[in-house]
Coordinates of C-alpha atoms in Angstrom, one line a residue:
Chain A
X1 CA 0.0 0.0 0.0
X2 CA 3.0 2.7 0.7
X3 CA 6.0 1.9 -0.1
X4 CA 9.2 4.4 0.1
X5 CA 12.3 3.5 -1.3
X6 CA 15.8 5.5 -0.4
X7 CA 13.6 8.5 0.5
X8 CA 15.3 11.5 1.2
X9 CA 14.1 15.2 1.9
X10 CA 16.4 18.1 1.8
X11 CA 15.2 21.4 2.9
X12 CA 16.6 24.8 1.0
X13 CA 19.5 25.7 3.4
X14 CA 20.7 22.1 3.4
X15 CA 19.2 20.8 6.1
X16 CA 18.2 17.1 5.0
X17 CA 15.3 15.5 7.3
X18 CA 15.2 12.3 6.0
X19 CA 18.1 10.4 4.4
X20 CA 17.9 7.3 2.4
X21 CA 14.4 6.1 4.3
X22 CA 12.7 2.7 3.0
X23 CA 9.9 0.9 4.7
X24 CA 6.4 -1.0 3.5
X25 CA 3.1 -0.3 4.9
X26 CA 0.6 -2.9 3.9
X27 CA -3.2 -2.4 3.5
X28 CA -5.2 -2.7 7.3
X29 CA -2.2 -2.2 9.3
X30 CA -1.5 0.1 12.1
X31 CA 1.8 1.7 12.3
X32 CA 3.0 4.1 14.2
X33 CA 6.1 6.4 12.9
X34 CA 8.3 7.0 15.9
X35 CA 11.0 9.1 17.1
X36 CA 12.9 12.2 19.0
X37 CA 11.9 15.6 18.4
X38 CA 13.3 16.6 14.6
X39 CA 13.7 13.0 13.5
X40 CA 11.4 13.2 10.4
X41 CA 8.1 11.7 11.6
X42 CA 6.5 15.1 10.4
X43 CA 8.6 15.4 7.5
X44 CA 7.8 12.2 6.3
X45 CA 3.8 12.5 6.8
X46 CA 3.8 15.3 4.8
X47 CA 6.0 13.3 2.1
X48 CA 3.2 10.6 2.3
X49 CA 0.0 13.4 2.2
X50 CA 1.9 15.2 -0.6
X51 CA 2.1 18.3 1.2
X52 CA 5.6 18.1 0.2
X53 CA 7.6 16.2 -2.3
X54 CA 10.8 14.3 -1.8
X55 CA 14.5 15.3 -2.9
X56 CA 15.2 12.1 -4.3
X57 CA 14.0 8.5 -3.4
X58 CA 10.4 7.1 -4.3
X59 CA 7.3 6.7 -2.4
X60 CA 4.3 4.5 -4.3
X61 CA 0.9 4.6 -2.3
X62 CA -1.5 2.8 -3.9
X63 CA 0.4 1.9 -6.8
X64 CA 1.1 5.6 -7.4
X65 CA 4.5 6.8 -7.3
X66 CA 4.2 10.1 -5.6
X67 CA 7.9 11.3 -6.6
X68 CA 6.8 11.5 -9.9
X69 CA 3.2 12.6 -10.0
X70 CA 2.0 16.0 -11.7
X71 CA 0.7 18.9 -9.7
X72 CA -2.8 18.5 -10.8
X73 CA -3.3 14.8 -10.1
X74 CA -1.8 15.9 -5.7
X75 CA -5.7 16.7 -5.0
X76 CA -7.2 13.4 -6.5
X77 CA -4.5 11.2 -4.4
X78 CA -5.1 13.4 -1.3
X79 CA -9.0 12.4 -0.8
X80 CA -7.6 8.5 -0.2
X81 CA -6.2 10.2 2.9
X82 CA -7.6 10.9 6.2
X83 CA -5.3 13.3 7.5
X84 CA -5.3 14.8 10.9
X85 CA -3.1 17.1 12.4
X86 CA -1.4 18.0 15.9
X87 CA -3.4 21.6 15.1
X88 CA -6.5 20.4 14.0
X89 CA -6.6 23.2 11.3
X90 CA -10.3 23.2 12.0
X91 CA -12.3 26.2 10.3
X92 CA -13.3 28.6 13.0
X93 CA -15.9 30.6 10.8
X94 CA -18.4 27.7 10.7
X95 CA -20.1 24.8 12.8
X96 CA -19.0 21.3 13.3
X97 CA -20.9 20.2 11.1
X98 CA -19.4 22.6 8.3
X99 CA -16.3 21.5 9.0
X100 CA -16.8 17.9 8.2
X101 CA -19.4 18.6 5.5
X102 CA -16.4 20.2 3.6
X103 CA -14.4 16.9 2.2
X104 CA -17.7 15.9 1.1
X105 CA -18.4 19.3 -1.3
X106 CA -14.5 18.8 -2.2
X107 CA -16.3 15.7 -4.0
X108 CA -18.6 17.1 -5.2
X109 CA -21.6 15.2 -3.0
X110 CA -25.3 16.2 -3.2
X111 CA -25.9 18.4 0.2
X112 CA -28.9 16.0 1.9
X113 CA -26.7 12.8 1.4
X114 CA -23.4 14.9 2.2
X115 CA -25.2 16.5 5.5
X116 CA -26.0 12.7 6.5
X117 CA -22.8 11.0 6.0
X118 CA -20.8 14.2 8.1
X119 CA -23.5 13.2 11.4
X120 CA -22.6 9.9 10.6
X121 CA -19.2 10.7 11.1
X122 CA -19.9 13.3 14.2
X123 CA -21.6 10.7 15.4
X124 CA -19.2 7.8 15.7
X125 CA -16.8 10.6 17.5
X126 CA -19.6 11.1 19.7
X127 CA -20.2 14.6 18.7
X128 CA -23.5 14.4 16.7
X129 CA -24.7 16.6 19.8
X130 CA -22.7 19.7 19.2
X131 CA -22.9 19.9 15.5
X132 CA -23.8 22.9 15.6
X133 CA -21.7 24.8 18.0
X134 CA -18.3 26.5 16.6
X135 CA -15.2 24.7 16.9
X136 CA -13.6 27.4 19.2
X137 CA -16.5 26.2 21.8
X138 CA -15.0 22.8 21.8
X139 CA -12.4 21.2 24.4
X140 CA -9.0 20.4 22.7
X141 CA -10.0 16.8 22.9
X142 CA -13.1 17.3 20.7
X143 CA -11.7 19.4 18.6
X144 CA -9.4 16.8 18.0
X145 CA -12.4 14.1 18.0
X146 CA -13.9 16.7 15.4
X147 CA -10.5 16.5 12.8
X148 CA -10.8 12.8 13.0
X149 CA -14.6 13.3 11.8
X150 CA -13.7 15.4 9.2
X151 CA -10.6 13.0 8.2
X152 CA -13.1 10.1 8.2
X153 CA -15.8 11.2 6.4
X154 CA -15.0 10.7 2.8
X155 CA -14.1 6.8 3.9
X156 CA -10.6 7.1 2.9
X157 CA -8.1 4.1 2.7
X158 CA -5.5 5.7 4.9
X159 CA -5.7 7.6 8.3
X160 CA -2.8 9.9 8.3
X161 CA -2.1 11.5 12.1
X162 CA 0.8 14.0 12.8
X163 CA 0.8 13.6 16.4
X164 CA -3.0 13.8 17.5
X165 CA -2.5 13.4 21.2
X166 CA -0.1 15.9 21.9
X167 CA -1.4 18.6 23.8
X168 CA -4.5 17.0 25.1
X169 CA -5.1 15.8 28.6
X170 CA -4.5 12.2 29.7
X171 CA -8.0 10.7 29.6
X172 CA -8.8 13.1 26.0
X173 CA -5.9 11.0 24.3
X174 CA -7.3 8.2 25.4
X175 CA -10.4 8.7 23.5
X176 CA -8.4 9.3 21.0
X177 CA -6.5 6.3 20.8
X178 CA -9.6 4.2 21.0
X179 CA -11.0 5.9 18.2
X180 CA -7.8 4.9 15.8
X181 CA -7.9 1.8 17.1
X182 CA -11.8 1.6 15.9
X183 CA -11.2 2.2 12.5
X184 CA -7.9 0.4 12.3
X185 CA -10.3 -3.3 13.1
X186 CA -12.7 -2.0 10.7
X187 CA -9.8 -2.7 8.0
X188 CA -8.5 1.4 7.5
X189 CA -5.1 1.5 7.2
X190 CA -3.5 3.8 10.1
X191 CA -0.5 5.5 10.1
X192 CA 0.3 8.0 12.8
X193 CA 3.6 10.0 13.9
X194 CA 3.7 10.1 17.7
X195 CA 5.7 10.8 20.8
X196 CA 3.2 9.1 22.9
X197 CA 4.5 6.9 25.0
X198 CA 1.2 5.0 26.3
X199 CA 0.6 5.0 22.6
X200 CA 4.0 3.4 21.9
X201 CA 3.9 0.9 24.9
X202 CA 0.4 -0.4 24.1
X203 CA 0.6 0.2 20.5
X204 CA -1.3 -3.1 18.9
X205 CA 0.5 -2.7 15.6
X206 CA 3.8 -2.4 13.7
X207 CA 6.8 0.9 14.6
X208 CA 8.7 2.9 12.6
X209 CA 11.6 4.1 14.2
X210 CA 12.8 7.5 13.4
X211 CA 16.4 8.8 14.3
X212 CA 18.2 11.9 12.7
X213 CA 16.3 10.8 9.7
X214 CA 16.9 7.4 8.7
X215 CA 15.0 4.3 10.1
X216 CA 16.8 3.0 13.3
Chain B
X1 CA -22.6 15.6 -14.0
X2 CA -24.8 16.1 -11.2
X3 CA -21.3 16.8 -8.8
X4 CA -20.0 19.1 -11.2
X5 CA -23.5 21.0 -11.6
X6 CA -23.7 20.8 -7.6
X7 CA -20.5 22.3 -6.9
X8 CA -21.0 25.0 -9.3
X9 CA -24.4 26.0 -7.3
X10 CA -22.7 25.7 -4.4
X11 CA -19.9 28.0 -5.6
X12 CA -22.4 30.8 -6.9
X13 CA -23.9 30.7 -3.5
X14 CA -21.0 31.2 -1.9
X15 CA -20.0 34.2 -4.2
X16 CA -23.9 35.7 -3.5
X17 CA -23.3 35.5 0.0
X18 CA -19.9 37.0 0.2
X19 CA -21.1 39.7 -1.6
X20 CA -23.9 40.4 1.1
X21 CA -21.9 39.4 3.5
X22 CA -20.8 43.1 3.5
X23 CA -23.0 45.3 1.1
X24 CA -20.9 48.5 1.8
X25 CA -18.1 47.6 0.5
X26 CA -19.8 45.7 -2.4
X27 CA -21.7 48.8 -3.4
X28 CA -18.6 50.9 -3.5
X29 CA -17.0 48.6 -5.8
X30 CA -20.4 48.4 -7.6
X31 CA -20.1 52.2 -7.9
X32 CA -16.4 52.0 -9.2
X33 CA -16.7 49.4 -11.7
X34 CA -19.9 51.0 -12.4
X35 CA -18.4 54.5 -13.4
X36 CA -15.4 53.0 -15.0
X37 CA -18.2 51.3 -17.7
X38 CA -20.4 54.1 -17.7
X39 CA -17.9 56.6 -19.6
X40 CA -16.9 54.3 -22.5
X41 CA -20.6 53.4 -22.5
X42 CA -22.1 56.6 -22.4
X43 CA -19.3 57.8 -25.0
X44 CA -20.8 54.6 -27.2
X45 CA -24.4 55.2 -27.0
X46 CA -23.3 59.5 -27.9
X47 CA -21.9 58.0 -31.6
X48 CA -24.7 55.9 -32.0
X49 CA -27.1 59.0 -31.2
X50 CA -24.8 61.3 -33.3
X51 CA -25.2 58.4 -36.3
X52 CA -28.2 58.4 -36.1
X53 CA -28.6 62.6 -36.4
X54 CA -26.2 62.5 -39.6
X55 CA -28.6 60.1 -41.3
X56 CA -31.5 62.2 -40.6
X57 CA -30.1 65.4 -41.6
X58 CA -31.7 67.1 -44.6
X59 CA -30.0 65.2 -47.7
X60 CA -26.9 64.3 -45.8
X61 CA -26.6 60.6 -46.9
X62 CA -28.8 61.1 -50.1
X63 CA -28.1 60.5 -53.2
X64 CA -30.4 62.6 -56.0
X65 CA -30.7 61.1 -59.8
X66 CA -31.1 63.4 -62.2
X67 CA -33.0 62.4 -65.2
X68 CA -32.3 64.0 -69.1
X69 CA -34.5 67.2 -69.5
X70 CA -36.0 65.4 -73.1
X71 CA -35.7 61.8 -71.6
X72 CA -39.2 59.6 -72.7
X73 CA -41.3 58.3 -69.5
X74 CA -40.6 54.7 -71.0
X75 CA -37.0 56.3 -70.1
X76 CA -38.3 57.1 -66.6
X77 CA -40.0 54.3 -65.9
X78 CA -36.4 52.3 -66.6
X79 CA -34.5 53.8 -64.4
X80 CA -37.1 53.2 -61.8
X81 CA -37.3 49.9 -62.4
X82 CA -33.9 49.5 -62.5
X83 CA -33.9 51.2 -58.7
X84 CA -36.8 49.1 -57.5
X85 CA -33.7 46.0 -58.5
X86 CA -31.5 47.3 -56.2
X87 CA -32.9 45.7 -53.0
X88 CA -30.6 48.0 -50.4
X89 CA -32.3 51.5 -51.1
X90 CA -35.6 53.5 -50.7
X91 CA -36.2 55.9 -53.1
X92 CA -38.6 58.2 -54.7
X93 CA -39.9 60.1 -57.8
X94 CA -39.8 63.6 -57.6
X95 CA -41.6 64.5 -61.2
X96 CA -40.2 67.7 -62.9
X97 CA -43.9 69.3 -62.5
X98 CA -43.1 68.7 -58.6
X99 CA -40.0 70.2 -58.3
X100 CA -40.8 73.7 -60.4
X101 CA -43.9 74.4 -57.8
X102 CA -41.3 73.5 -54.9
X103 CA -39.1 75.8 -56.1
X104 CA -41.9 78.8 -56.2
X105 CA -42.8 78.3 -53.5
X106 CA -39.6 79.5 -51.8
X107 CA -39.3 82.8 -51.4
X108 CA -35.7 83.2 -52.9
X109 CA -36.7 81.6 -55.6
X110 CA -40.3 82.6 -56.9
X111 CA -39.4 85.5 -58.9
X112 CA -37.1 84.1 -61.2
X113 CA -38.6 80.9 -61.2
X114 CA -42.1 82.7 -62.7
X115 CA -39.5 84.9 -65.4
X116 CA -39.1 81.4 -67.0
X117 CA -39.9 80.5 -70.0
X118 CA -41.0 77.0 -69.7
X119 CA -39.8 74.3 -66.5
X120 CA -36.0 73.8 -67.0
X121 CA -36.0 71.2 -64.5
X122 CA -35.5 67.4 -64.8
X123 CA -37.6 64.5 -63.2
X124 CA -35.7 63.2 -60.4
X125 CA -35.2 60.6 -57.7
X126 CA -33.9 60.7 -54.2
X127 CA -32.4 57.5 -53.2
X128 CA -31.6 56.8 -49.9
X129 CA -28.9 53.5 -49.3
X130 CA -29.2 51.6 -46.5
X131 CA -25.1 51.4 -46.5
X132 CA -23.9 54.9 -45.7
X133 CA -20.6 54.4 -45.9
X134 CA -18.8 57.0 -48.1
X135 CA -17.1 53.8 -50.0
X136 CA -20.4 52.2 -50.6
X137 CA -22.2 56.0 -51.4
X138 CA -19.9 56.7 -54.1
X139 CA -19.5 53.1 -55.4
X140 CA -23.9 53.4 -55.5
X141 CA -22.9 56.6 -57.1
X142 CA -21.3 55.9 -60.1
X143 CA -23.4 52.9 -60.5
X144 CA -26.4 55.4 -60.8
X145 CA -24.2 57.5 -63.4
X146 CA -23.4 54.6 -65.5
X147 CA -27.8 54.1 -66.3
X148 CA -28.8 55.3 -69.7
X149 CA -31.1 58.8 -69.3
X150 CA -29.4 59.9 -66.2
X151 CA -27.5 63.5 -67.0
X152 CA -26.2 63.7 -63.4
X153 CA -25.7 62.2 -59.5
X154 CA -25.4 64.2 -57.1
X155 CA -24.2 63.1 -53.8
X156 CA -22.3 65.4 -51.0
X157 CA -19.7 63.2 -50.7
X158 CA -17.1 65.6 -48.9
X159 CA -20.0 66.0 -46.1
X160 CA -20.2 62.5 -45.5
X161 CA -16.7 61.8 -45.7
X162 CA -16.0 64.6 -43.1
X163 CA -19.1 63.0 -41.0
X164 CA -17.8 59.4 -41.4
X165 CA -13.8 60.6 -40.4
X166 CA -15.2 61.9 -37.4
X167 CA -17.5 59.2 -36.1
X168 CA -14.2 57.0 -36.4
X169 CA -12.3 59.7 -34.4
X170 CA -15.0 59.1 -31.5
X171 CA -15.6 55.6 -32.1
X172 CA -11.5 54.9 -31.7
X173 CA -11.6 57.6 -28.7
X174 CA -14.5 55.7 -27.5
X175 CA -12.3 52.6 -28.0
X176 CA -9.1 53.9 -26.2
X177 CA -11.4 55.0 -23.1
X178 CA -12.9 51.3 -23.1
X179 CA -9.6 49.8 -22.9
X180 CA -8.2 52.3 -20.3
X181 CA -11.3 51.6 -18.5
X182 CA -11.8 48.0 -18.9
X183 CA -8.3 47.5 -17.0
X184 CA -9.0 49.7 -14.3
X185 CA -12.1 47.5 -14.1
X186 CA -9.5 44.6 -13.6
X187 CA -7.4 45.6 -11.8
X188 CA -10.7 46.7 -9.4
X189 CA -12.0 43.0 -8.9
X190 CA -8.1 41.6 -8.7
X191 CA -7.6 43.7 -5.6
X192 CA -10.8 42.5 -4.3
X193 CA -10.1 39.3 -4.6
X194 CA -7.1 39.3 -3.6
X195 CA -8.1 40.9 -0.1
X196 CA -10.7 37.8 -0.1
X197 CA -8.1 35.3 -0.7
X198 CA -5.8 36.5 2.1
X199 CA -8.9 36.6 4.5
X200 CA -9.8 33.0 3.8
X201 CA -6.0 31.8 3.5
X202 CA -6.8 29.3 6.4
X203 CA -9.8 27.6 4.6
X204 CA -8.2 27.3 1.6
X205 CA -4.7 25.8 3.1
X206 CA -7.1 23.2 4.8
X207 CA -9.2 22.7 1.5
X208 CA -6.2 21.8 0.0
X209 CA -4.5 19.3 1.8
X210 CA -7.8 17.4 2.1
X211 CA -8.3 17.0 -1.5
X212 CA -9.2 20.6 -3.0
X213 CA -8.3 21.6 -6.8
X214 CA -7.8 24.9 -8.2
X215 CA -11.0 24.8 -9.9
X216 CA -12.5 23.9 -6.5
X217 CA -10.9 26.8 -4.7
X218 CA -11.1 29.8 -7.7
X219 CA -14.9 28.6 -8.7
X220 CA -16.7 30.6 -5.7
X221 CA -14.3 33.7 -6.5
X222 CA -14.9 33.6 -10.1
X223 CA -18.3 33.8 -9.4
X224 CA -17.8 36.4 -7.6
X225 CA -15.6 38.6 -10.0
X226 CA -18.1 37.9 -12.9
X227 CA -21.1 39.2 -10.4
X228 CA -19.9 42.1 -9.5
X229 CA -18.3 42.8 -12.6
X230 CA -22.0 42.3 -14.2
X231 CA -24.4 43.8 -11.2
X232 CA -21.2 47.0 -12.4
X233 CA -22.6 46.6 -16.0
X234 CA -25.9 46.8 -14.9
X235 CA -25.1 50.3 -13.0
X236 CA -23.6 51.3 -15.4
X237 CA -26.8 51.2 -18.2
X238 CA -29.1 52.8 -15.7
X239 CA -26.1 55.7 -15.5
X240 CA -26.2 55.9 -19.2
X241 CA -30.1 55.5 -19.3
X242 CA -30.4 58.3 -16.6
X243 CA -28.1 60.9 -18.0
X244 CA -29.7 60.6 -21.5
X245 CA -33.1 61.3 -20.1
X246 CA -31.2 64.2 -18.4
X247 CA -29.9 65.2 -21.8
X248 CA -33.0 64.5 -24.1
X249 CA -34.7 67.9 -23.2
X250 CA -32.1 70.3 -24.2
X251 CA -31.0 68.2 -27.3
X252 CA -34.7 68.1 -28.4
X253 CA -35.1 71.8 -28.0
X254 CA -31.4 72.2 -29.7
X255 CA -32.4 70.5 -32.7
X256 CA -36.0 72.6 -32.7
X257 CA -34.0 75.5 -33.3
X258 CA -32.6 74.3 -36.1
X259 CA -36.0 73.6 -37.6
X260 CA -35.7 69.4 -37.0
X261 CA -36.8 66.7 -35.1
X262 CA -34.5 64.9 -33.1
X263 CA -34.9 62.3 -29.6
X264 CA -31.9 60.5 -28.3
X265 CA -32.1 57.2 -28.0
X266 CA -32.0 54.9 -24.5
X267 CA -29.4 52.1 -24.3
X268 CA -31.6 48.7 -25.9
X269 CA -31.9 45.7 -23.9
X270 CA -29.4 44.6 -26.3
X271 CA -26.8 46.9 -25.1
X272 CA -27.7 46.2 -21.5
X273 CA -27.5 42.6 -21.4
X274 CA -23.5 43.1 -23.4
X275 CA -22.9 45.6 -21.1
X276 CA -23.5 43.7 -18.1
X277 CA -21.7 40.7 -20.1
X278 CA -18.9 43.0 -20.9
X279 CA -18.5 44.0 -16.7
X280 CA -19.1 39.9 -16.1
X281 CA -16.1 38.6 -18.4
X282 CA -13.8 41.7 -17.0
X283 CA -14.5 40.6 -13.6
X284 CA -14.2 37.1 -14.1
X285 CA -10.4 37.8 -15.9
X286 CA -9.6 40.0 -12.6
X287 CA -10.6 37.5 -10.6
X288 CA -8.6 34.4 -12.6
X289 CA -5.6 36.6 -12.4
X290 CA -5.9 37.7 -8.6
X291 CA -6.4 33.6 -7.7
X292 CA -3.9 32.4 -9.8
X293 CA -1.3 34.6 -8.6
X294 CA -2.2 33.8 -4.8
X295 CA -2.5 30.0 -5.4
X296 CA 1.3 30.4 -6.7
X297 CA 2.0 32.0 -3.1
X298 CA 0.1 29.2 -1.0
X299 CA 2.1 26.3 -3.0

């Protein structure tokens, strides 16, 4: 399902955050992406999401070789991501419900079936109740609990998590956790970059160790 | 089909309600964009008026056919069918008989028309071509010269010329004005937009990582450029429409005093819906440009 071969990123300046990385995800697992602060756990989410593009290397998800893939095709191989951020990046001009709603116009869906799928999805984060209040009314952990709606929403093939438990109390990650682990038995792939350690000790699928930016 | 049709509706929406979203500011840009069209506009419709007054003028774009004083009426009727042929003029027969009491009954004239022996004058006809151009005029011209029976064309071709050179004076003024306007009209909406874009930089950073394409993110802006730049057009015909009702007074009393007729004419719904159209496609370039440019900046 992802595959990266020799993949290295080099940032302008010379400052290379991953060097020579190779690993294999396959579909339905659960791995977490490990490591120190500045290792390349971030780095290399973005690589896998797009965001960014590697120096040199490749990286195939879903048969797609990333490295190589034109500038208007990035949007169409995004949407088989569910990506969730340490920030949330939630929109603080609308609802809850407008938040999530928004993968589902990015594909175009008709409003009345797109408006039922995003309570779907508030609902299996156990927000279907506050669907209408504004993000900046939510705690951090449901504001998390809302990105992973939003993420989940368009049923993509891969959850993608840059360090969703950071910042939240102890009992709020928890919820969080539970909530990966939900979709990862329900056959989504999950790949998350974390630092947390109850996540790493009690982590029910593969690691990736990180380490100045190679796999240790 | 049905996405692509559903995203589009929900784009327009968006643009609607951004541009209610705050109606001051949209009705000062209204105003600008509005003004900008109305001058090149207004200049348009004055040409057309102006046209319009040269062709009505006393004998300005006619042409007058001359018959031989001894011609036959077989000779007449010839030439007048050969007019009736020609399927782009009006015309008619001014018989010689016609013409002499005309001419006594002007005052000028009377006294040395009644010290004549007999009616020197010709039968005659007054064409009048639809194409008034002085190419086409003179080309009709010698046409008319070439007919058997015809001793002479007259045609004021040096009026019409002078009349013709100076509608393309105003028309390429009108032109220049257009253009100067037209870009200020641009360069209007790209500023706009360009405010919009930086307002909603977060919503379209997060629309993009989760799957967003250009099209996705410049649809609701287009929109939005080609609405205001219309809703400017529109403005912009009921300035025109209300400054010639302003002007219609004097310019019917002005031609009065010259012994005419004259009443200028309002902007057609034709030139209403292409000025609107006109505002729309400027607005929708300013906008293009204005995204495009800040898309490059966000990538």
């Amino acid at each position: 399902m992802i595959v990266a071969n020799s993949l290295t990123k080099r940032y302008p300046g010379g400052f290379e955050a991953l060097a020579g990385v190779s690993f294999e995800i396959r579909a339905g697992e659960l791995v977490l992406i490990t490591g120190h602060s500045g290792a390349g756990k971030t780095t290399l989410v973005k690589l896998i999401a797009s965001i960014e593009r590697p120096t040199s290397g490749s990286l195939v998800v879903n048969g797609q070789n990333l490295s190589a893939l034109r500038r208007s095709a990035i949007p169409y191989v995004r949407r088989h991501f569910g990506l969730i951020f340490q920030d949330q990046k939630l929109l603080f001009d609308r609802s809850a419900l407008d938040n999530v709603l928004l993968p589902l116009q990015i594909a175009g869906l008709p409003h009345r079936e797109a408006v039922r799928r995003a309570q779907a999805a508030l609902d299996k984060v156990g927000l279907l109740k506050r669907e209408k209040a504004n993000p900046i009314a939510l705690s951090g952990g449901e504001q998390q609990r809302l990105a992973i709606a939003r993420a989940v929403v368009n049923r993509p093939t891969v959850l993608l998590a840059d360090e969703p438990t950071a910042n939240l109390d102890a009992d709020s990650a928890a919820d969080i956790r539970r909530l990966f682990a939900d979709f990862h038995r329900v056959g989504v792939t999950v790949v998350v970059a974390t630092h947390d350690q109850a996540w790493i000790d009690h982590c029910g699928g593969n690691m990736l160790r990180l380490a100045h930016g190679r796999v240790a | 089909m049905r996405r692509w049709l559903s995203q589009h509706r929900a784009a327009f929406g968006l643009a609607v309600r951004r541009l209610a979203a705050a109606p001051f500011n949209t009705l000062l840009s209204l105003l600008v964009i509005g003004i900008a069209l109305t001058l090149p506009a207004f200049g348009y419709l004055a040409l057309d008026n102006l046209r319009e007054l040269g062709r009505n003028a006393s004998g300005a774009q006619q042409i007058s056919v001359f018959v031989e004083v001894g011609a036959a009426r077989k000779d007449v009727v010839e030439i007048e069918n050969r007019l009736r042929g020609l399927s782009t003029v009006r015309f008619s027969f001014v018989p010689r008989d016609e013409a002499l009491k005309r001419l006594q009954k002007s005052d000028e004239m009377a006294e040395i028309v009644a010290s004549l022996p007999r009616n020197p004058l010709p039968d005659a006809f007054v064409v009048e071509p639809a194409d008034t151009a002085p190419e086409a005029l003179e080309a009709l011209r010698a046409e008319l010269a070439s007919w058997p029976k015809v001793a002479h064309v007259q045609l004021d071709s040096a009026w019409v010329k002078r009349f013709d050179a100076f509608l393309r004076l105003g028309k390429l003024a009108v032109l220049l004005l257009a253009g100067l306007f037209g870009a200020g009209l641009v360069a209007v909406t790209f500023n706009t937009i360009r405010l919009q874009v930086m307002a909603q930089a977060a919503e379209i950073e997060v629309a993009r990582m989760i799957g967003a394409t250009d099209g996705f993110i410049r649809r609701p802006f287009s929109y939005f450029g080609a609405l205001q730049g219309g809703l400017g057009g529109l403005l912009a015909a009921a300035l025109v429409y209300g400054a010639l009702r302003l002007l219609a007074g004097p310019v019917g009393e002005l031609a009065a005093l010259y012994g005419g007729s004259f009443a200028l004419h309002a902007p057609a719904a034709t030139d209403v819906a292409a000025l609107a159209a006109v505002g729309a496609l400027l607005g929708w370039i300013g906008a293009q440009l204005s995204v495009s440019l800040s898309l490059r900046a966000f990538d």
